[in-house]
mmCIF file of C-alpha atoms and ligand atoms in Angstrom:
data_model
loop_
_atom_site.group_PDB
_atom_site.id
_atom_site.type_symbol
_atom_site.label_atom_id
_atom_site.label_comp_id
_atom_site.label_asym_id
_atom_site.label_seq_id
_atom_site.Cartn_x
_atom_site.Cartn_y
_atom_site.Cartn_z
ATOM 1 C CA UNK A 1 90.965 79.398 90.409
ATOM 2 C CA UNK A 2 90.630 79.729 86.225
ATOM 3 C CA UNK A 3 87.788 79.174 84.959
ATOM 4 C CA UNK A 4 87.964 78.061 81.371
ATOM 5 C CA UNK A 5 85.909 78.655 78.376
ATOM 6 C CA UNK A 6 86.155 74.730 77.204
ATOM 7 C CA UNK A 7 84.683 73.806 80.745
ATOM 8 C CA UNK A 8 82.249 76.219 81.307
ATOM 9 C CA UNK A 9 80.929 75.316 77.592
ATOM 10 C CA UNK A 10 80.134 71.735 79.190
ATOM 11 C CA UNK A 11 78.385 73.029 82.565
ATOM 12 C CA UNK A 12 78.357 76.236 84.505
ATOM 13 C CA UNK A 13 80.836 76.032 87.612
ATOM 14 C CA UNK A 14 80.269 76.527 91.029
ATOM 15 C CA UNK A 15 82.735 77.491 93.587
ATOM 16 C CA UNK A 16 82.663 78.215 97.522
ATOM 17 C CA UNK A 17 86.692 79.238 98.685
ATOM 18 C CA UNK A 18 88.141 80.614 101.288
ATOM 19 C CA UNK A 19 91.667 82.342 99.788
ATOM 20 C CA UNK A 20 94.113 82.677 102.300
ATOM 21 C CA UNK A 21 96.093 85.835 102.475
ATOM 22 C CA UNK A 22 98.530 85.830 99.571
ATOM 23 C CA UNK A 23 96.525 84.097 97.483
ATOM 24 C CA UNK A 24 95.421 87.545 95.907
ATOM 25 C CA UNK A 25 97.718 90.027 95.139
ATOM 26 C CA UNK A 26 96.771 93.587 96.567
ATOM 27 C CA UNK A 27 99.960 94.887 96.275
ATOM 28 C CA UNK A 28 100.843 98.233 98.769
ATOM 29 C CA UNK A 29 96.975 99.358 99.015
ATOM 30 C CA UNK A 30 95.436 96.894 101.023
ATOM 31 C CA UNK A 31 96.662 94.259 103.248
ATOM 32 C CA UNK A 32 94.311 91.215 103.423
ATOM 33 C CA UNK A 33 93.485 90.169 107.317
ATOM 34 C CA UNK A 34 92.278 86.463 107.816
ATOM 35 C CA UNK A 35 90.271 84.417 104.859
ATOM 36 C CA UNK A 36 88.373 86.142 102.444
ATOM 37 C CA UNK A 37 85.289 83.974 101.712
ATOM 38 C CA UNK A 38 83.918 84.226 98.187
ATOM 39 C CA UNK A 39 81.154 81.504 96.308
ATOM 40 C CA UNK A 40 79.535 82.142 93.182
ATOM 41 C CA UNK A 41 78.829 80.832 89.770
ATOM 42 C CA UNK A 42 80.240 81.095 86.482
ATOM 43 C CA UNK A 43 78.481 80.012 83.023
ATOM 44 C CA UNK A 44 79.093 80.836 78.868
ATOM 45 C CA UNK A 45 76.928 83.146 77.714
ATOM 46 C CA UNK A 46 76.648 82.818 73.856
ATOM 47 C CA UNK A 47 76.042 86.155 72.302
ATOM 48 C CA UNK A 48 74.867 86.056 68.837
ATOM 49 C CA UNK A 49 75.880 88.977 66.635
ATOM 50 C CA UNK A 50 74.967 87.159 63.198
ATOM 51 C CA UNK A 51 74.239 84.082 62.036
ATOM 52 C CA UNK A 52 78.346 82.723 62.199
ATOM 53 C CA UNK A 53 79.247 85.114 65.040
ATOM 54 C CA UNK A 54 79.236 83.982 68.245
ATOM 55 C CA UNK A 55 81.001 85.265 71.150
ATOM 56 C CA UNK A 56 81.352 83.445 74.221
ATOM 57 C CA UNK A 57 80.896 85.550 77.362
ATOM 58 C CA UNK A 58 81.658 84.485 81.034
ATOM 59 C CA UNK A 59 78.936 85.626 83.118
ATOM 60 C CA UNK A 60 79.790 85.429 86.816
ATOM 61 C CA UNK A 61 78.231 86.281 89.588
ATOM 62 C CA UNK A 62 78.847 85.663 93.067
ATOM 63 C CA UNK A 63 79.539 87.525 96.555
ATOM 64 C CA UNK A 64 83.002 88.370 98.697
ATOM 65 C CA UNK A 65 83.645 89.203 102.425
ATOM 66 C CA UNK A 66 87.265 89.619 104.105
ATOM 67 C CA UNK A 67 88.745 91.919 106.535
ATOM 68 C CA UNK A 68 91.456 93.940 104.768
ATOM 69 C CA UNK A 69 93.876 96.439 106.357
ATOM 70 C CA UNK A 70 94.720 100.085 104.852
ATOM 71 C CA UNK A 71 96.807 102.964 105.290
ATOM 72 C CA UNK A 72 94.803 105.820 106.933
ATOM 73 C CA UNK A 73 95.420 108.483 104.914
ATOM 74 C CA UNK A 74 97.006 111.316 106.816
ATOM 75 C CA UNK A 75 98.608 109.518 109.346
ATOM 76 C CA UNK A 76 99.618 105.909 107.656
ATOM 77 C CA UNK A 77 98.284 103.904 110.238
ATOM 78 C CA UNK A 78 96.601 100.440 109.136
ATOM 79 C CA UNK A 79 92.786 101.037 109.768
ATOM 80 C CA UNK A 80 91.057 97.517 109.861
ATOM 81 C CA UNK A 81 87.903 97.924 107.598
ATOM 82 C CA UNK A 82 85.343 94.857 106.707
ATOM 83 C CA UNK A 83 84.349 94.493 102.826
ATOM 84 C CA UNK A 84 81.694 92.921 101.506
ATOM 85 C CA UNK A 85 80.129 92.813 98.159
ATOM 86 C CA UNK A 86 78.184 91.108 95.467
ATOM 87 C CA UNK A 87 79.106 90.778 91.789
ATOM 88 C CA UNK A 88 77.824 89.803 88.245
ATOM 89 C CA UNK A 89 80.017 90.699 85.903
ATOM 90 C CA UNK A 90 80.275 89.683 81.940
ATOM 91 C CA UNK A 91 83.578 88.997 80.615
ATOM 92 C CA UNK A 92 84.303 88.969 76.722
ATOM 93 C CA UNK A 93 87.031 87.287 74.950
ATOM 94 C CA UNK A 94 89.794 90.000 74.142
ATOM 95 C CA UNK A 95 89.646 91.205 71.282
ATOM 96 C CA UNK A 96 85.643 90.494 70.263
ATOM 97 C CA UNK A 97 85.127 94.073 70.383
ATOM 98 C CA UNK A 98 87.905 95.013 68.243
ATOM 99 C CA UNK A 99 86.823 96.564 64.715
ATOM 100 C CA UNK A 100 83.503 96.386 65.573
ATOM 101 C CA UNK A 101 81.547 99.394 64.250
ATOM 102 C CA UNK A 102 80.253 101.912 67.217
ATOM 103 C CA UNK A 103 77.902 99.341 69.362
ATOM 104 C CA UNK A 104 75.915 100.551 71.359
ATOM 105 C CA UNK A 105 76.584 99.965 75.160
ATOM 106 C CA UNK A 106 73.293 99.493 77.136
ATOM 107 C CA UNK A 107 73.548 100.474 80.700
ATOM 108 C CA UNK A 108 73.769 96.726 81.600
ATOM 109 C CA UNK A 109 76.981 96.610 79.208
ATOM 110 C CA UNK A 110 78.997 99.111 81.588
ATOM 111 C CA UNK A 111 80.689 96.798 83.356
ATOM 112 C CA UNK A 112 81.804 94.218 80.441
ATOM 113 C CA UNK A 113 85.483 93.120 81.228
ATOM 114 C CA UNK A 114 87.645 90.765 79.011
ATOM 115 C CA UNK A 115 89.276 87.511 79.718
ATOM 116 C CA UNK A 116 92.457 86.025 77.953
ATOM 117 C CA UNK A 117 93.569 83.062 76.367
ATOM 118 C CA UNK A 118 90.030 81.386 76.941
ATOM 119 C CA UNK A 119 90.425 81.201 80.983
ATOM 120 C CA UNK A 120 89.527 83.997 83.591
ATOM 121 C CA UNK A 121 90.739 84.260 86.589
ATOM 122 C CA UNK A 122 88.281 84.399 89.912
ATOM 123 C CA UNK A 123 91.550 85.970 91.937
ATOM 124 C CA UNK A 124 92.167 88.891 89.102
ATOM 125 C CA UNK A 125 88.319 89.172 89.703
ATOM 126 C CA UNK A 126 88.103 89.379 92.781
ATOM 127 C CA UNK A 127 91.228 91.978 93.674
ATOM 128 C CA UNK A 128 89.225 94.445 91.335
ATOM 129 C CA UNK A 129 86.216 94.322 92.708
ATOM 130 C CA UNK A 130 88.307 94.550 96.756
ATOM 131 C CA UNK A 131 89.592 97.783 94.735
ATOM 132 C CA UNK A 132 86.398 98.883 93.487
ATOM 133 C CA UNK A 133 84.807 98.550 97.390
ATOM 134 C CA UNK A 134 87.662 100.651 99.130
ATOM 135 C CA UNK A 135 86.390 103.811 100.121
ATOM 136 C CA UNK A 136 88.438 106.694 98.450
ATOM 137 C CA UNK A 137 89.606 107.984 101.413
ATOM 138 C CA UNK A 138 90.032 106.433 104.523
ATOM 139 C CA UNK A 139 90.969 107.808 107.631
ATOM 140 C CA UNK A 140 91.868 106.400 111.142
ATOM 141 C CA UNK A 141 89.530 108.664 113.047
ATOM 142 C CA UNK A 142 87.619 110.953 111.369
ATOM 143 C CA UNK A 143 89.623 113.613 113.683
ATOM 144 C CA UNK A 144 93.025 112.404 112.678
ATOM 145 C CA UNK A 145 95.334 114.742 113.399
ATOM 146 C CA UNK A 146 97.834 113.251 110.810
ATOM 147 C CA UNK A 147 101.467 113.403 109.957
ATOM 148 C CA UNK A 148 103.556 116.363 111.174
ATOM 149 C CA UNK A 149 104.473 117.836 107.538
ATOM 150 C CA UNK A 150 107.654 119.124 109.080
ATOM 151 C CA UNK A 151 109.261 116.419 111.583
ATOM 152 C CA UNK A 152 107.015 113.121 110.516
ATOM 153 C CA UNK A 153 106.057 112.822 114.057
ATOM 154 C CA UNK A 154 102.702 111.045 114.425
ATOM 155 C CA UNK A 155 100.198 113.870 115.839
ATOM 156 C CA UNK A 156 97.881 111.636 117.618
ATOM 157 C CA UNK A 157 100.088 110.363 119.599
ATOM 158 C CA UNK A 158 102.369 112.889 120.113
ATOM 159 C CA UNK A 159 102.931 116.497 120.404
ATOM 160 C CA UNK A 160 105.891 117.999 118.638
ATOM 161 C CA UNK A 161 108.243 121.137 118.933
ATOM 162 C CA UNK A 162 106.931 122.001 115.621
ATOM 163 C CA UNK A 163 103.870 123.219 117.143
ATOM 164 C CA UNK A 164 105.625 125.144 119.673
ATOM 165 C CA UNK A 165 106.022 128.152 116.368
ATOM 166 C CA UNK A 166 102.759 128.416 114.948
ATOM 167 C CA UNK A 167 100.877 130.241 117.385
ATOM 168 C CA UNK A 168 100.006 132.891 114.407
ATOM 169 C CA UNK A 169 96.532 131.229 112.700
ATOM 170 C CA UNK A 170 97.344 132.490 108.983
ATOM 171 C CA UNK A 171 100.408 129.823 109.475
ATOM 172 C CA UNK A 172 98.185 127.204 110.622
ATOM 173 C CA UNK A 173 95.667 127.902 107.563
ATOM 174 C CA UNK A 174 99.415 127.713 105.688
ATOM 175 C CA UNK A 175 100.452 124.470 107.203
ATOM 176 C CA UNK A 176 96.819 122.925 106.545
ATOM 177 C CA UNK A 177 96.875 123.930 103.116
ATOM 178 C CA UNK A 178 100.452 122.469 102.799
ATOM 179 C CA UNK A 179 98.789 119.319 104.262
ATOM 180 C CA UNK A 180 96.234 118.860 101.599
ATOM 181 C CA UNK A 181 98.807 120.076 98.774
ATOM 182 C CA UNK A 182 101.055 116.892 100.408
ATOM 183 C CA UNK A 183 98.327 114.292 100.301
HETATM 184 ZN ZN1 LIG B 1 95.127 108.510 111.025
HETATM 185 ZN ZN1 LIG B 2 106.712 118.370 113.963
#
């Protein structure tokens, strides 16, 4: 869905979707499970810097829920994790700020993006903000026993020869460090 400037300049626009997977791309990160629901409202914003200098911003807000799926982190496995989130967000034309002397950015500024060729899209939205809500790290099992770093065998499910060796503990303090230094 694109909202454009020329429409939103006659009324603000409403919208209640349910994407299908695909319809956002999220690319090797996340895997999108099911319908992600999202319904908001987006509206022109006129900001008035002088007397003949206007700037258009999109202001939308709105809210997002989905099930997405992600790699766990040591051991690759998708881990199902539910997102939901809220968002109002102010979107410049490119290029407004450009050559503009130092402004100064108010804390409600911070999270000013920019749209392009007078439309925005709600799906180029809406895959930040999925990006934005994904935890840093996410693990399986907060025990996960990970990846073998030597055969690739899947620890939780199975135990490998590899394990057979290190019966000394400075090589298992060697192999964990290797195991961070990996990820
Ligand atoms: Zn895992
Ligand atoms: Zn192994």
């Amino acid at each position: 869905m694109e909202f454009r400037i020329s429409e939103l300049e006659r009324e603000p626009v409403e919208f209640d979707l349910d994407l299908k997977p695909g319809a956002i791309d999220f690319g090797e990160e996340a895997e999108q499970k099911g319908n992600l629901a999202t319904s908001g409202r987006a509206e022109v914003i006129h900001e008035h810097r002088g007397p003949h200098d206007v700037v258009p911003d999109i202001r939308l807000r709105g809210r997002y829920s989905g099930k997405f799926e992600v790699p766990c982190a040591r051991c690759i496995e998708p881990v199902e994790i539910p997102l939901a989130a809220e968002f109002d967000l102010i979107f410049r034309p490119l290029g407004a700020d450009q050559g503009a002397p130092e402004r100064s950015i108010t804390a409600s500024e911070t999270e000013i993006g920019y749209y392009q060729k007078d439309s925005l899209s709600l799906e180029d939205v809406l895959r930040e903000q999925v990006f934005l809500s994904l935890p840093a790290k996410i693990l399986c099992k907060p025990d996960c026993n990970g990846l073998c770093p030597r055969c690739g065998v899947n620890r939780n499910l199975e135990l490998c020869k590899c394990d057979a060796r290190k019966s000394d503990p400075r090589w298992e303090a060697l192999n964990g460090l290797r195991g961070r230094i990996k990820s």
